Tab-separated table of C-alpha atoms and ligand atoms in Angstrom:
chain	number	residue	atom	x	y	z
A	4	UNK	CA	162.393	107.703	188.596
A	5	UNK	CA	166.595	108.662	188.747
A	6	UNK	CA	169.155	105.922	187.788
A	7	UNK	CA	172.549	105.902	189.302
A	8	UNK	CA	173.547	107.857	186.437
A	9	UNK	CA	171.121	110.386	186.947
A	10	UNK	CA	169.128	109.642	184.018
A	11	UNK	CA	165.651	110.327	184.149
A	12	UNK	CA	163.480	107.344	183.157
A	13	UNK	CA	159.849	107.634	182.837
A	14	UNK	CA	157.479	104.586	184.245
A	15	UNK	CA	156.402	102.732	181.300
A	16	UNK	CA	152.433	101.889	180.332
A	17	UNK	CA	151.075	99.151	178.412
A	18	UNK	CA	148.937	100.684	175.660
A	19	UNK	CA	145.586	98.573	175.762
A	20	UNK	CA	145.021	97.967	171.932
A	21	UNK	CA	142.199	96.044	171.354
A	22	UNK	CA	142.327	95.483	167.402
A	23	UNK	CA	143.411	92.145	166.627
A	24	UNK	CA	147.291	92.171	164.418
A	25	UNK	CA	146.799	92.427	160.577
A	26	UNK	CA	148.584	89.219	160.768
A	27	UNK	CA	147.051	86.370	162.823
A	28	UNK	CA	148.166	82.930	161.019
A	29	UNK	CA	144.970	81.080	161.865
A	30	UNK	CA	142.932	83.250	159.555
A	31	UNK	CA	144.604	81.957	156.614
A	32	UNK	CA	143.616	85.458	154.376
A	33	UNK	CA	146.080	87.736	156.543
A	34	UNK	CA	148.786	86.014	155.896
A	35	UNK	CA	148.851	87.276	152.648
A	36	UNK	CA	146.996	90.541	153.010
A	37	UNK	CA	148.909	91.774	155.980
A	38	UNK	CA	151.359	94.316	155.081
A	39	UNK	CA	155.157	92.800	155.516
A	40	UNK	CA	156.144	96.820	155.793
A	41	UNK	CA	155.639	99.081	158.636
A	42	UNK	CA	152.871	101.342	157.875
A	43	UNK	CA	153.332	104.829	156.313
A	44	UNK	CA	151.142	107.774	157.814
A	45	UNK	CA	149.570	109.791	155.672
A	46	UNK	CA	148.200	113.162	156.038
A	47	UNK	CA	144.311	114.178	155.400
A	48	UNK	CA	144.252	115.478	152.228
A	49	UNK	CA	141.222	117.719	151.484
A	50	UNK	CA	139.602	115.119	149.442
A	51	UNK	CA	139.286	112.642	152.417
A	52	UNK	CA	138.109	115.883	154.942
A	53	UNK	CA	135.367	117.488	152.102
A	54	UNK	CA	134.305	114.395	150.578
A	55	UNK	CA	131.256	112.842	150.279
A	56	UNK	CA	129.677	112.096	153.437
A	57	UNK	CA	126.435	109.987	153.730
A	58	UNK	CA	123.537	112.595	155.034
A	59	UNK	CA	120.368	111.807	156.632
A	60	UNK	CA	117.921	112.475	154.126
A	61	UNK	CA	119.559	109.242	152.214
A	62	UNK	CA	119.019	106.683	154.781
A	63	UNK	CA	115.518	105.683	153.687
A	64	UNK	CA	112.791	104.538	156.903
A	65	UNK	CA	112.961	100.983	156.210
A	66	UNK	CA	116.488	100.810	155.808
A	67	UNK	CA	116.622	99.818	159.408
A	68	UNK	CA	114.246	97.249	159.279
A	69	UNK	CA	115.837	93.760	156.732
A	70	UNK	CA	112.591	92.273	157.418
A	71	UNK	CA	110.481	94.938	155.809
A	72	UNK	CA	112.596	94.882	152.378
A	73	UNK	CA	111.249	93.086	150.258
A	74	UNK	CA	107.524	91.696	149.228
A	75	UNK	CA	107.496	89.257	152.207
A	76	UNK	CA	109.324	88.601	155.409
A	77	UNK	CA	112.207	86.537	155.700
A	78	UNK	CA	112.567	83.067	157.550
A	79	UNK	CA	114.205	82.603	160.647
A	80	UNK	CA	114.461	84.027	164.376
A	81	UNK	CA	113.462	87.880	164.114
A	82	UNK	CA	115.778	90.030	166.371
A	83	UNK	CA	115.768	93.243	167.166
A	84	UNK	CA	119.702	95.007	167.408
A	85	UNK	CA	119.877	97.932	169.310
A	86	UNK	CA	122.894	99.798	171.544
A	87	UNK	CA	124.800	103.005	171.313
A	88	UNK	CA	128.139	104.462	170.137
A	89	UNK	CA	129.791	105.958	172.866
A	90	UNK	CA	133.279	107.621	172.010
A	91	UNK	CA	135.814	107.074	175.090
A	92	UNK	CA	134.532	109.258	177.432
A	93	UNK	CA	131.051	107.510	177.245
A	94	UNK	CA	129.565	110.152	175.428
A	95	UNK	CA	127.082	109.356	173.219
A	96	UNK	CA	128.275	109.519	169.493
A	97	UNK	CA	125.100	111.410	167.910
A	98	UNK	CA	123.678	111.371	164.387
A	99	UNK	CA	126.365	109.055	162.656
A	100	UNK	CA	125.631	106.008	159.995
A	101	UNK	CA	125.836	102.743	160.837
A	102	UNK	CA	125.752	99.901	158.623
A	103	UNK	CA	125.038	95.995	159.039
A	104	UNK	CA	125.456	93.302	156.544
A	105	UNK	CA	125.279	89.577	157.085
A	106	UNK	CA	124.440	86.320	156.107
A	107	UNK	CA	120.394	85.178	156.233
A	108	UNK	CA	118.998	82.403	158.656
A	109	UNK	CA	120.650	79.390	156.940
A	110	UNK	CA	124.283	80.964	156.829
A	111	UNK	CA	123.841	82.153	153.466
A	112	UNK	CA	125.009	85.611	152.089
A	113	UNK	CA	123.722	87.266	148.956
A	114	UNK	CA	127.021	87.780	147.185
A	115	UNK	CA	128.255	86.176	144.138
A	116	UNK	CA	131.641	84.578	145.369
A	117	UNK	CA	129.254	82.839	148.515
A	118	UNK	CA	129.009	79.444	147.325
A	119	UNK	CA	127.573	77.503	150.434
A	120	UNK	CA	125.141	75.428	149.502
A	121	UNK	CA	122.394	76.568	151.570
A	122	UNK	CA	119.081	78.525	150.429
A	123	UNK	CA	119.149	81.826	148.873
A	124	UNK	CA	115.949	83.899	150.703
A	125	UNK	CA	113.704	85.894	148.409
A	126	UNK	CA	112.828	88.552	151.188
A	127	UNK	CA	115.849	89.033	153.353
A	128	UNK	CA	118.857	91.517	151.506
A	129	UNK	CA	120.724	91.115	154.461
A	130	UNK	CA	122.205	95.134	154.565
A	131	UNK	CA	120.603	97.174	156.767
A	132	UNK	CA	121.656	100.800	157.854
A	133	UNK	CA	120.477	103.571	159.961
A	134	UNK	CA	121.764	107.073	162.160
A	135	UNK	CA	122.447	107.075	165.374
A	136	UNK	CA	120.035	109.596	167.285
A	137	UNK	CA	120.869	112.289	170.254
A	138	UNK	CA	121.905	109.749	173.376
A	139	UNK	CA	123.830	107.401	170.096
A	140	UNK	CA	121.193	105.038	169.989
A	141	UNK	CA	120.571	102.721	167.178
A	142	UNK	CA	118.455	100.119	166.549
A	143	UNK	CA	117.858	97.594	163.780
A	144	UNK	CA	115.336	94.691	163.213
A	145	UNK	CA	116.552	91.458	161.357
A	146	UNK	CA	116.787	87.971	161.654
A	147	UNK	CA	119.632	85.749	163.467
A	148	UNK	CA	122.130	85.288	161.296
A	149	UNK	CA	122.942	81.360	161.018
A	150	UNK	CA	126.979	80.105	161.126
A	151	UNK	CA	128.195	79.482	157.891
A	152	UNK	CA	131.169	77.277	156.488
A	153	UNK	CA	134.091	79.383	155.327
A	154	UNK	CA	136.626	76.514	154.160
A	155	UNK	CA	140.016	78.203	156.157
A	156	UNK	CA	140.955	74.725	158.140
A	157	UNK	CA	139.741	71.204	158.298
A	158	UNK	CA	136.227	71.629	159.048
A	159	UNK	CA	135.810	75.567	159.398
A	160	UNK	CA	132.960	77.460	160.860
A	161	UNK	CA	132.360	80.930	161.217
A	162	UNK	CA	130.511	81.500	164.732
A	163	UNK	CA	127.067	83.431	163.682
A	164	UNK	CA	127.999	87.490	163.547
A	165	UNK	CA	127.106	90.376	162.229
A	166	UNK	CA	129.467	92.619	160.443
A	167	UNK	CA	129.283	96.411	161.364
A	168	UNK	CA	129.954	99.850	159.943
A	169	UNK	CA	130.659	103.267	161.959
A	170	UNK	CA	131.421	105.577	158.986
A	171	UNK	CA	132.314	108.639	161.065
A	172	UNK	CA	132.893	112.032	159.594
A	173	UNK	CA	134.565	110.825	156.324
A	174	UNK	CA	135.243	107.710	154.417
A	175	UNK	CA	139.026	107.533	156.194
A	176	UNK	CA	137.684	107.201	159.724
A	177	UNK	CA	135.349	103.961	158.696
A	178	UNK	CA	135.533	101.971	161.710
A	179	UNK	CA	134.353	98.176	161.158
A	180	UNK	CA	134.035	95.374	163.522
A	181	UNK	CA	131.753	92.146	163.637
A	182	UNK	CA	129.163	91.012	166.471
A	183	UNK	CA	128.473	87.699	168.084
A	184	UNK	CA	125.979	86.214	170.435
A	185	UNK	CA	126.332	85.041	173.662
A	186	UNK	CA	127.434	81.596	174.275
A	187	UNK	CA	128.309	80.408	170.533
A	188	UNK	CA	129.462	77.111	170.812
A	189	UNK	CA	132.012	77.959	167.284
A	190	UNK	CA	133.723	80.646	169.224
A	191	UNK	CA	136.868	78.050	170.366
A	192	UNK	CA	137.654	77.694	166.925
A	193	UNK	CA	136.983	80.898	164.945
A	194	UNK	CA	140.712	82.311	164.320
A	195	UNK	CA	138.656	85.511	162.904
A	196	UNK	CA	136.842	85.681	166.025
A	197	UNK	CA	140.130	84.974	168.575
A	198	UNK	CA	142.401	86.896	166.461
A	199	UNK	CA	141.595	89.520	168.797
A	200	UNK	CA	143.959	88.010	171.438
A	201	UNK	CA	142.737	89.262	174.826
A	202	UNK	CA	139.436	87.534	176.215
A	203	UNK	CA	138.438	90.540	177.708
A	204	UNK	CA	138.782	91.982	173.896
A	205	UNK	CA	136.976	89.365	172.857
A	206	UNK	CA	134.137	89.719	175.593
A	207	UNK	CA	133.414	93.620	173.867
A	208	UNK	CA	132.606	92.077	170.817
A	209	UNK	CA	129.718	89.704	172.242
A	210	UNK	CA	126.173	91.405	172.679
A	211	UNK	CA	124.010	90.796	175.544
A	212	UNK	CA	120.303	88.947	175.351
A	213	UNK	CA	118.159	91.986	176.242
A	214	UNK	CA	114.734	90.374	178.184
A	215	UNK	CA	113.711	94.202	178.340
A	216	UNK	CA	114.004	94.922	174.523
A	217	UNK	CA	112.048	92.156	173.213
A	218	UNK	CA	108.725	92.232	171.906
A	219	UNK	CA	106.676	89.732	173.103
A	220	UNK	CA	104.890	86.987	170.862
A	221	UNK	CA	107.615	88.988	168.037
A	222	UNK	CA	111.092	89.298	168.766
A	223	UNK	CA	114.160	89.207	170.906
A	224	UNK	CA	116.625	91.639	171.462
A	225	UNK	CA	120.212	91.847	171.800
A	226	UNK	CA	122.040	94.757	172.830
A	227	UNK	CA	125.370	95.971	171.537
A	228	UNK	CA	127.436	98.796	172.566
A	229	UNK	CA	130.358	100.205	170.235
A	230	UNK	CA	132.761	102.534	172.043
A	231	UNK	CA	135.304	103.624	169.823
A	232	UNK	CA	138.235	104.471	172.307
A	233	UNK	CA	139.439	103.654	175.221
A	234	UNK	CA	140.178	100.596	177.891
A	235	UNK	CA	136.395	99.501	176.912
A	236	UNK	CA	136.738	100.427	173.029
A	237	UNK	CA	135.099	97.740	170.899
A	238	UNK	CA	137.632	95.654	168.655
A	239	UNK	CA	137.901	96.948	164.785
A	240	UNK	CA	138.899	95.533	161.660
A	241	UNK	CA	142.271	96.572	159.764
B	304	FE2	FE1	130.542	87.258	157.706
């Protein structure tokens, strides 16, 4: 396009990003953890490029399974997790780790600062992690995670997720992002969940019951795609 000037201006494009802003108000913890500064690139030094990257001979076979962990199984809805990472060409993204952690069947994480008074299980860890194989499948078996009260408004309630990991090549291309189920009735009023602004965003980060995954008289399935780039690419964490 010419202007009467004869300037040449280029047609503009709105850059589909979507990773929710460091800073989203609702979710009280940004507003202090957001950086007030515009961000500073830095280059890859050869620390971050040669440094230690998780192989496959240390993801151990029951890493992949939370309900096989310990001496006995853990309560509550057994799922099995399973999708691919697709970069944004929908290629599958081969042999990388992935990671899961989340809270058990009452809403309860093992971690020292979670304080919700709800039970502690014996047999569930709640971290799980495995590779993704040649067509970028993964697949994990756990139980539903339950919602859990995180104390950021009047009346707060995470809706039930599970956090995970893409570590990529090195440590500075970790990609993290969390997972919900279909039709949580806590989605209107999880800031964490619509800080991603764009309900089509927000749709990427929803799995899908899978009827054809499930093991019958055992387990249902959900089924959760990660694309890392792209109009389709999966929401991330800052
Ligand atoms: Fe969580």
């Amino acid at each position: 396009m010419t202007t009467s000037k004869g300037r040449v201006v280029l047609p503009g494009y709105r850059r589909e990003n979507a990773d929710p802003p460091y800073l989203s108000p609702d979710y009280m913890a940004t507003r202090t953890r957001s950086p007030e500064r515009p961000l500073i690139p830095l280059a890859h030094s050869l620390s971050e490029i040669t440094g230690p990257v998780f192989g496959h001979e240390r993801v151990g076979e029951l890493d992949h399974d939370l309900t096989r962990q310990h001496a006995g199984e853990p309560l509550g809805e057994r799922i099995i997790l399973h999708g691919r990472v697709l970069d944004g060409d929908g290629r599958a993204v081969q042999n990388t780790l992935i990671e899961l952690w989340q809270a058990n069947a009452a809403g309860r994480y093992r971690h020292d600062v979670d304080r919700h008074p709800a039970p502690l299980d014996p047999y569930f860890g709640g971290g799980g992690r495995c590779m993704t194989d040649d067509e970028g499948r993964y697949r994990f078996v756990t139980v539903k995670p339950g919602a859990y009260p995180w104390r950021n408004h009047e009346n707060a309630w995470r809706a039930a997720h599970i956090h995970l990991s893409l570590f990529g090549p090195a440590f500075a291309t970790r990609l993290v992002t969390q997972m919900y189920f279909p039709g949580d009735p806590l989605f209107s009023q999880d800031p964490i969940f619509n800080s991603v602004r764009d309900p089509k965003h927000r749709e990427l980060m929803i799995s899908s019951f899978d009827l054809s995954q499930t093991v019958p008289e055992w387990a249902l399935a959900y089924e959760f795609d990660i694309v890392l780039r792209g109009r389709e690419a999966t929401p991330s964490e800052g």
